[in-house]
Coordinates of N, CA and C in Angstrom, one line a residue:
M20 N -49.4 -24.9 2.8 CA -49.4 -24.4 4.1 C -49.0 -25.6 5.0
S21 N -48.1 -25.4 5.9 CA -47.6 -26.5 6.8 C -48.7 -27.0 7.7
A22 N -48.6 -28.2 8.1 CA -49.6 -28.7 9.1 C -49.6 -28.0 10.4
F23 N -48.4 -27.5 10.7 CA -48.3 -26.8 12.0 C -48.9 -25.4 12.0
L24 N -49.0 -24.8 10.8 CA -49.5 -23.5 10.7 C -51.0 -23.4 10.4
R25 N -51.5 -24.6 9.9 CA -52.9 -24.7 9.5 C -53.8 -24.5 10.8
P26 N -54.8 -23.7 10.7 CA -55.7 -23.5 11.9 C -56.5 -24.8 12.1
V27 N -56.8 -25.1 13.3 CA -57.5 -26.3 13.7 C -58.9 -25.9 14.1
F28 N -59.9 -26.3 13.4 CA -61.3 -26.0 13.7 C -62.0 -27.2 14.3
G29 N -62.8 -26.9 15.3 CA -63.6 -27.9 15.9 C -62.8 -28.7 16.9
A30 N -61.6 -28.4 17.2 CA -60.8 -29.1 18.2 C -61.3 -28.7 19.6
A31 N -61.4 -29.6 20.4 CA -61.9 -29.3 21.8 C -60.8 -28.5 22.5
A32 N -61.3 -27.6 23.3 CA -60.3 -26.8 24.1 C -59.8 -27.6 25.2
R33 N -58.4 -27.6 25.3 CA -57.8 -28.4 26.3 C -57.5 -27.5 27.5
P34 N -57.6 -28.0 28.7 CA -57.3 -27.2 29.9 C -55.8 -27.0 30.0
A35 N -55.3 -25.9 30.5 CA -53.9 -25.7 30.7 C -53.3 -26.7 31.6
V36 N -52.3 -27.5 31.2 CA -51.7 -28.5 32.0 C -50.2 -28.2 32.1
R37 N -49.7 -28.3 33.2 CA -48.2 -28.0 33.4 C -47.5 -29.4 33.2
S38 N -47.4 -29.8 32.0 CA -46.8 -31.1 31.7 C -45.3 -31.1 31.9
F39 N -44.7 -29.9 32.0 CA -43.2 -29.8 32.2 C -42.8 -29.9 33.6
S40 N -43.8 -29.9 34.6 CA -43.4 -30.0 36.0 C -44.4 -30.9 36.8
S41 N -43.8 -31.5 37.8 CA -44.6 -32.4 38.6 C -45.1 -31.7 39.9
T42 N -44.6 -30.4 40.1 CA -45.0 -29.7 41.3 C -46.1 -28.7 40.9
S43 N -46.8 -28.3 42.0 CA -47.9 -27.3 41.8 C -47.3 -25.9 41.5
A44 N -48.1 -25.1 40.8 CA -47.7 -23.8 40.5 C -47.5 -22.9 41.7
R45 N -46.5 -22.1 41.8 CA -46.2 -21.2 42.9 C -46.0 -19.8 42.4
G46 N -46.2 -18.9 43.3 CA -45.9 -17.5 43.0 C -44.5 -17.1 43.2
V47 N -43.6 -17.8 42.5 CA -42.2 -17.5 42.6 C -41.6 -17.3 41.2
A48 N -40.7 -16.3 41.0 CA -40.1 -16.1 39.7 C -38.6 -16.3 39.9
R49 N -38.0 -16.8 38.9 CA -36.5 -17.0 38.9 C -35.9 -15.7 38.4
V50 N -34.9 -15.2 39.1 CA -34.2 -14.0 38.7 C -32.7 -14.2 38.5
Q51 N -32.1 -13.3 37.7 CA -30.7 -13.3 37.6 C -30.3 -11.8 37.7
I52 N -29.3 -11.6 38.6 CA -28.8 -10.3 38.9 C -27.3 -10.2 38.8
I53 N -26.8 -9.2 38.2 CA -25.4 -8.9 38.2 C -25.2 -7.6 39.0
G54 N -24.5 -7.6 40.0 CA -24.3 -6.4 40.9 C -23.2 -6.6 41.8
N55 N -23.0 -5.6 42.7 CA -21.9 -5.6 43.7 C -22.5 -5.8 45.1
L56 N -21.7 -6.6 45.9 CA -22.1 -6.8 47.3 C -22.1 -5.5 48.0
A57 N -23.1 -5.2 48.7 CA -23.2 -3.9 49.5 C -22.4 -4.0 50.8
D58 N -22.2 -5.2 51.3 CA -21.5 -5.3 52.5 C -21.1 -6.8 52.6
T59 N -20.2 -7.1 53.5 CA -19.8 -8.5 53.7 C -21.0 -9.3 54.2
P60 N -21.3 -10.5 53.6 CA -22.4 -11.3 54.1 C -22.3 -11.7 55.5
E61 N -23.4 -11.8 56.2 CA -23.4 -12.1 57.6 C -24.3 -13.3 57.9
V62 N -24.0 -14.1 59.0 CA -24.8 -15.2 59.4 C -25.8 -14.8 60.4
R63 N -27.0 -15.3 60.2 CA -28.1 -15.1 61.2 C -28.8 -16.4 61.4
A64 N -29.5 -16.5 62.6 CA -30.2 -17.7 62.9 C -31.7 -17.5 62.6
T65 N -32.4 -18.6 62.1 CA -33.8 -18.5 61.9 C -34.5 -18.8 63.3
S66 N -35.8 -18.7 63.3 CA -36.5 -19.0 64.6 C -36.4 -20.5 64.9
T67 N -36.1 -21.4 64.0 CA -35.9 -22.8 64.3 C -34.4 -23.1 64.6
G68 N -33.5 -22.1 64.6 CA -32.2 -22.4 64.9 C -31.3 -22.6 63.7
R69 N -31.8 -22.7 62.5 CA -31.0 -23.0 61.3 C -30.3 -21.7 60.9
E70 N -29.1 -21.8 60.5 CA -28.3 -20.7 60.1 C -28.6 -20.3 58.6
M71 N -28.7 -19.0 58.4 CA -28.9 -18.5 57.1 C -27.9 -17.3 56.9
I72 N -27.6 -17.0 55.6 CA -26.6 -15.9 55.3 C -27.5 -14.9 54.6
K73 N -27.4 -13.6 55.1 CA -28.1 -12.5 54.6 C -27.1 -11.5 54.0
Y74 N -27.4 -10.9 52.9 CA -26.5 -9.9 52.3 C -27.4 -9.1 51.3
A75 N -26.8 -8.0 50.8 CA -27.5 -7.2 49.9 C -26.6 -7.0 48.6
V76 N -27.3 -6.9 47.5 CA -26.6 -6.7 46.2 C -27.2 -5.4 45.6
A77 N -26.3 -4.5 45.1 CA -26.7 -3.3 44.4 C -26.4 -3.5 42.9
S78 N -27.4 -3.2 42.1 CA -27.3 -3.3 40.6 C -27.6 -1.9 40.0
N79 N -26.7 -1.5 39.1 CA -26.9 -0.2 38.5 C -27.4 -0.4 37.1
S80 N -28.2 0.6 36.6 CA -28.7 0.6 35.3 C -28.9 2.1 34.8
G81 N -28.8 2.2 33.5 CA -28.9 3.5 32.9 C -27.6 4.2 32.6
P82 N -27.6 5.3 31.9 CA -26.4 6.0 31.5 C -25.7 6.6 32.8
R83 N -24.4 6.9 32.7 CA -23.7 7.4 33.8 C -24.3 8.7 34.4
S84 N -24.8 9.5 33.5 CA -25.3 10.8 33.9 C -26.7 10.7 34.7
D85 N -27.4 9.6 34.4 CA -28.7 9.4 35.1 C -28.8 7.9 35.6
R86 N -27.8 7.5 36.3 CA -27.7 6.1 36.8 C -28.8 5.8 37.9
V87 N -29.4 4.7 37.9 CA -30.3 4.2 38.9 C -29.8 3.0 39.6
T88 N -29.8 3.0 40.9 CA -29.3 1.8 41.6 C -30.5 1.1 42.3
S89 N -30.6 -0.2 42.0 CA -31.6 -1.1 42.6 C -30.9 -1.9 43.7
W90 N -31.6 -2.1 44.8 CA -31.0 -2.8 45.9 C -31.8 -4.1 46.1
F91 N -31.2 -5.2 46.3 CA -31.8 -6.5 46.5 C -31.3 -7.2 47.8
N92 N -32.2 -7.6 48.7 CA -31.8 -8.3 49.9 C -31.9 -9.8 49.6
I93 N -30.8 -10.5 49.8 CA -30.6 -11.9 49.5 C -30.5 -12.8 50.7
T94 N -31.1 -13.9 50.7 CA -31.0 -14.9 51.7 C -30.4 -16.2 51.1
S95 N -29.5 -16.8 51.8 CA -28.9 -18.1 51.3 C -28.8 -19.1 52.5
F96 N -29.1 -20.4 52.1 CA -29.0 -21.4 53.1 C -27.9 -22.4 52.8
V97 N -26.8 -22.0 52.0 CA -25.8 -22.9 51.6 C -25.0 -23.3 52.9
E98 N -24.4 -24.5 52.8 CA -23.6 -25.1 53.9 C -22.3 -25.5 53.4
G99 N -21.4 -25.8 54.3 CA -20.1 -26.4 54.0 C -19.1 -25.4 53.3
K100 N -18.4 -25.8 52.3 CA -17.4 -25.0 51.7 C -18.0 -23.8 51.0
A101 N -19.2 -24.0 50.4 CA -19.9 -22.9 49.8 C -20.3 -21.8 50.8
R102 N -20.6 -22.2 52.0 CA -20.9 -21.2 53.0 C -19.7 -20.4 53.4
D103 N -18.6 -21.1 53.6 CA -17.3 -20.5 53.9 C -16.9 -19.5 52.8
F104 N -17.0 -19.9 51.6 CA -16.6 -19.1 50.5 C -17.5 -17.8 50.4
L105 N -18.8 -17.9 50.6 CA -19.7 -16.8 50.6 C -19.3 -15.8 51.7
L106 N -19.0 -16.3 52.9 CA -18.7 -15.4 54.0 C -17.4 -14.7 53.8
T107 N -16.5 -15.1 52.9 CA -15.2 -14.5 52.7 C -15.3 -13.4 51.7
L108 N -16.4 -13.2 51.0 CA -16.5 -12.2 49.9 C -16.5 -10.8 50.5
P109 N -15.6 -9.9 50.1 CA -15.7 -8.6 50.6 C -16.7 -7.7 49.9
K110 N -17.0 -6.6 50.6 CA -17.8 -5.5 50.0 C -17.3 -5.1 48.7
G111 N -18.1 -4.9 47.7 CA -17.7 -4.4 46.4 C -17.5 -5.6 45.4
T112 N -17.5 -6.8 45.8 CA -17.3 -7.9 44.9 C -18.5 -8.0 43.9
T113 N -18.1 -8.0 42.6 CA -19.1 -8.1 41.6 C -19.5 -9.6 41.4
V114 N -20.9 -9.9 41.5 CA -21.3 -11.3 41.5 C -22.5 -11.4 40.4
F115 N -22.6 -12.6 39.9 CA -23.7 -13.0 39.1 C -24.6 -14.0 40.0
L116 N -25.8 -13.6 40.3 CA -26.6 -14.3 41.2 C -27.9 -14.8 40.5
E117 N -28.2 -16.1 40.8 CA -29.5 -16.6 40.4 C -30.3 -17.0 41.6
G118 N -31.6 -16.7 41.6 CA -32.4 -17.1 42.8 C -33.9 -17.0 42.5
D119 N -34.6 -17.4 43.5 CA -36.1 -17.4 43.4 C -36.6 -16.1 44.1
M120 N -37.4 -15.4 43.4 CA -37.9 -14.1 43.9 C -39.4 -14.3 44.3
S121 N -39.7 -13.8 45.5 CA -41.1 -13.8 45.9 C -41.5 -12.5 46.5
L122 N -42.7 -12.1 46.5 CA -43.2 -10.9 47.0 C -44.0 -11.1 48.3
R123 N -43.7 -10.3 49.3 CA -44.3 -10.5 50.6 C -45.1 -9.2 50.9
N124 N -46.3 -9.3 51.3 CA -47.2 -8.1 51.6 C -47.5 -8.2 53.1
W125 N -47.5 -7.0 53.8 CA -47.8 -6.9 55.2 C -48.3 -5.5 55.5
T126 N -48.9 -5.3 56.6 CA -49.4 -4.0 57.1 C -48.5 -3.6 58.3
D127 N -47.9 -2.4 58.2 CA -47.0 -2.0 59.3 C -47.8 -1.4 60.5
E128 N -47.1 -0.9 61.5 CA -47.8 -0.5 62.7 C -48.7 0.7 62.5
E129 N -48.4 1.5 61.5 CA -49.2 2.7 61.2 C -50.4 2.4 60.3
G130 N -50.6 1.1 59.9 CA -51.7 0.7 59.1 C -51.5 0.8 57.6
R131 N -50.2 1.1 57.2 CA -49.9 1.2 55.7 C -49.6 -0.2 55.2
N132 N -50.0 -0.5 54.0 CA -49.7 -1.7 53.3 C -48.3 -1.6 52.7
R133 N -47.5 -2.6 53.0 CA -46.1 -2.6 52.6 C -45.8 -3.9 51.7
Q134 N -44.8 -3.8 50.9 CA -44.3 -4.9 50.1 C -42.8 -5.1 50.2
A135 N -42.4 -6.3 50.1 CA -40.9 -6.6 50.1 C -40.6 -7.7 49.1
V136 N -39.5 -7.5 48.4 CA -39.1 -8.5 47.5 C -38.1 -9.4 48.2
N137 N -38.3 -10.7 48.3 CA -37.3 -11.6 48.9 C -36.7 -12.5 47.8
I138 N -35.4 -12.6 47.9 CA -34.7 -13.4 46.9 C -33.9 -14.5 47.7
L139 N -34.2 -15.8 47.3 CA -33.5 -16.9 47.9 C -32.5 -17.4 46.9
Q140 N -31.2 -17.3 47.3 CA -30.1 -17.6 46.4 C -30.1 -19.1 46.0
R141 N -29.9 -19.3 44.7 CA -29.7 -20.7 44.2 C -28.3 -20.9 43.7
N142 N -27.7 -19.9 43.1 CA -26.4 -20.0 42.6 C -25.7 -18.6 42.6
I143 N -24.4 -18.6 42.9 CA -23.7 -17.4 42.8 C -22.3 -17.6 42.2
E144 N -21.9 -16.7 41.4 CA -20.6 -16.7 40.7 C -19.9 -15.4 40.9
V145 N -18.6 -15.4 41.3 CA -17.9 -14.2 41.4 C -17.3 -13.8 40.1
L146 N -17.7 -12.6 39.7 CA -17.2 -12.0 38.4 C -15.9 -11.2 38.6
R147 N -15.8 -10.5 39.7 CA -14.7 -9.6 39.9 C -14.6 -9.3 41.4
R148 N -13.4 -9.4 41.9 CA -13.2 -9.0 43.3 C -12.6 -7.6 43.3
P149 N -12.9 -6.8 44.4 CA -12.4 -5.5 44.4 C -10.9 -5.5 44.7
Y150 N -10.2 -4.5 44.1 CA -8.7 -4.4 44.3 C -8.5 -3.8 45.7
T151 N -7.7 -4.6 46.5 CA -7.4 -4.2 47.9 C -6.0 -3.7 48.1
G152 N -5.3 -3.5 47.0 CA -3.9 -3.0 47.1 C -2.9 -4.1 47.2
P153 N -1.6 -3.8 47.3 CA -0.6 -4.9 47.4 C -0.8 -5.6 48.7
R154 N -0.5 -6.9 48.7 CA -0.7 -7.7 49.9 C 0.4 -7.5 50.8
E155 N 0.1 -7.3 52.1 CA 1.2 -7.1 53.1 C 1.5 -8.5 53.7
T156 N 2.8 -8.8 53.9 CA 3.2 -10.0 54.4 C 3.5 -9.9 55.9
S157 N 3.1 -10.9 56.6 CA 3.3 -10.9 58.1 C 4.8 -11.2 58.4
E158 N 5.2 -11.1 59.6 CA 6.6 -11.3 60.0 C 7.0 -12.8 59.8
T159 N 6.1 -13.7 60.1 CA 6.4 -15.1 59.9 C 6.5 -15.5 58.4
E160 N 5.7 -14.9 57.6 CA 5.8 -15.1 56.2 C 7.1 -14.6 55.6
A161 N 7.5 -13.4 56.1 CA 8.7 -12.7 55.6 C 9.9 -13.6 56.1
E162 N 9.9 -14.1 57.3 CA 11.0 -14.9 57.8 C 11.1 -16.2 57.0
A163 N 9.9 -16.9 56.7 CA 9.9 -18.1 56.0 C 10.5 -17.9 54.6
E164 N 10.1 -16.7 54.0 CA 10.6 -16.4 52.6 C 12.1 -16.1 52.6
A165 N 12.6 -15.4 53.7 CA 14.0 -15.2 53.8 C 14.8 -16.5 54.0
E166 N 14.3 -17.4 54.8 CA 14.9 -18.7 55.0 C 15.0 -19.5 53.6
A167 N 13.9 -19.4 52.9 CA 13.9 -20.1 51.6 C 14.9 -19.6 50.6
Q168 N 15.1 -18.3 50.7 CA 16.1 -17.7 49.8 C 17.5 -18.0 50.2
E169 N 17.7 -18.1 51.5 CA 19.1 -18.4 52.0 C 19.5 -19.9 51.7
Q170 N 18.5 -20.8 51.6 CA 18.8 -22.2 51.3 C 19.1 -22.4 49.9
Q171 N 18.7 -21.4 49.0 CA 19.0 -21.6 47.6 C 20.3 -21.3 47.3

């Protein structure tokens, strides 16, 4: 019998230690979602004036005859080029999303207990963009293309 499989008797019980992390434990779970953007992402301001991007992702599961759609509300605080890229994604874009999920509980005006799942985006990858048909060229693009052909 291997030393790893042999039962240890008389060993003192050790308290659970999070040796893999230097931060305290939190009620957050890491999630990965593959789904389609429900609408174009939009910019909103927080109460402190910081900009955030809010959008929804729809994910389908089950056979075609009995398909179930789950909806996820996503918040992102990306800045710079990543922010610009995210804002250009059209409705229907298939994305792979990684984020931190947390559960929020509150009581509404009618006294009912409510729950909401909040997902804070950490990473997003575009898997497929929706087909929007052939690209229309503007007059200036058409003129520039005609000039280029004349010069050849």
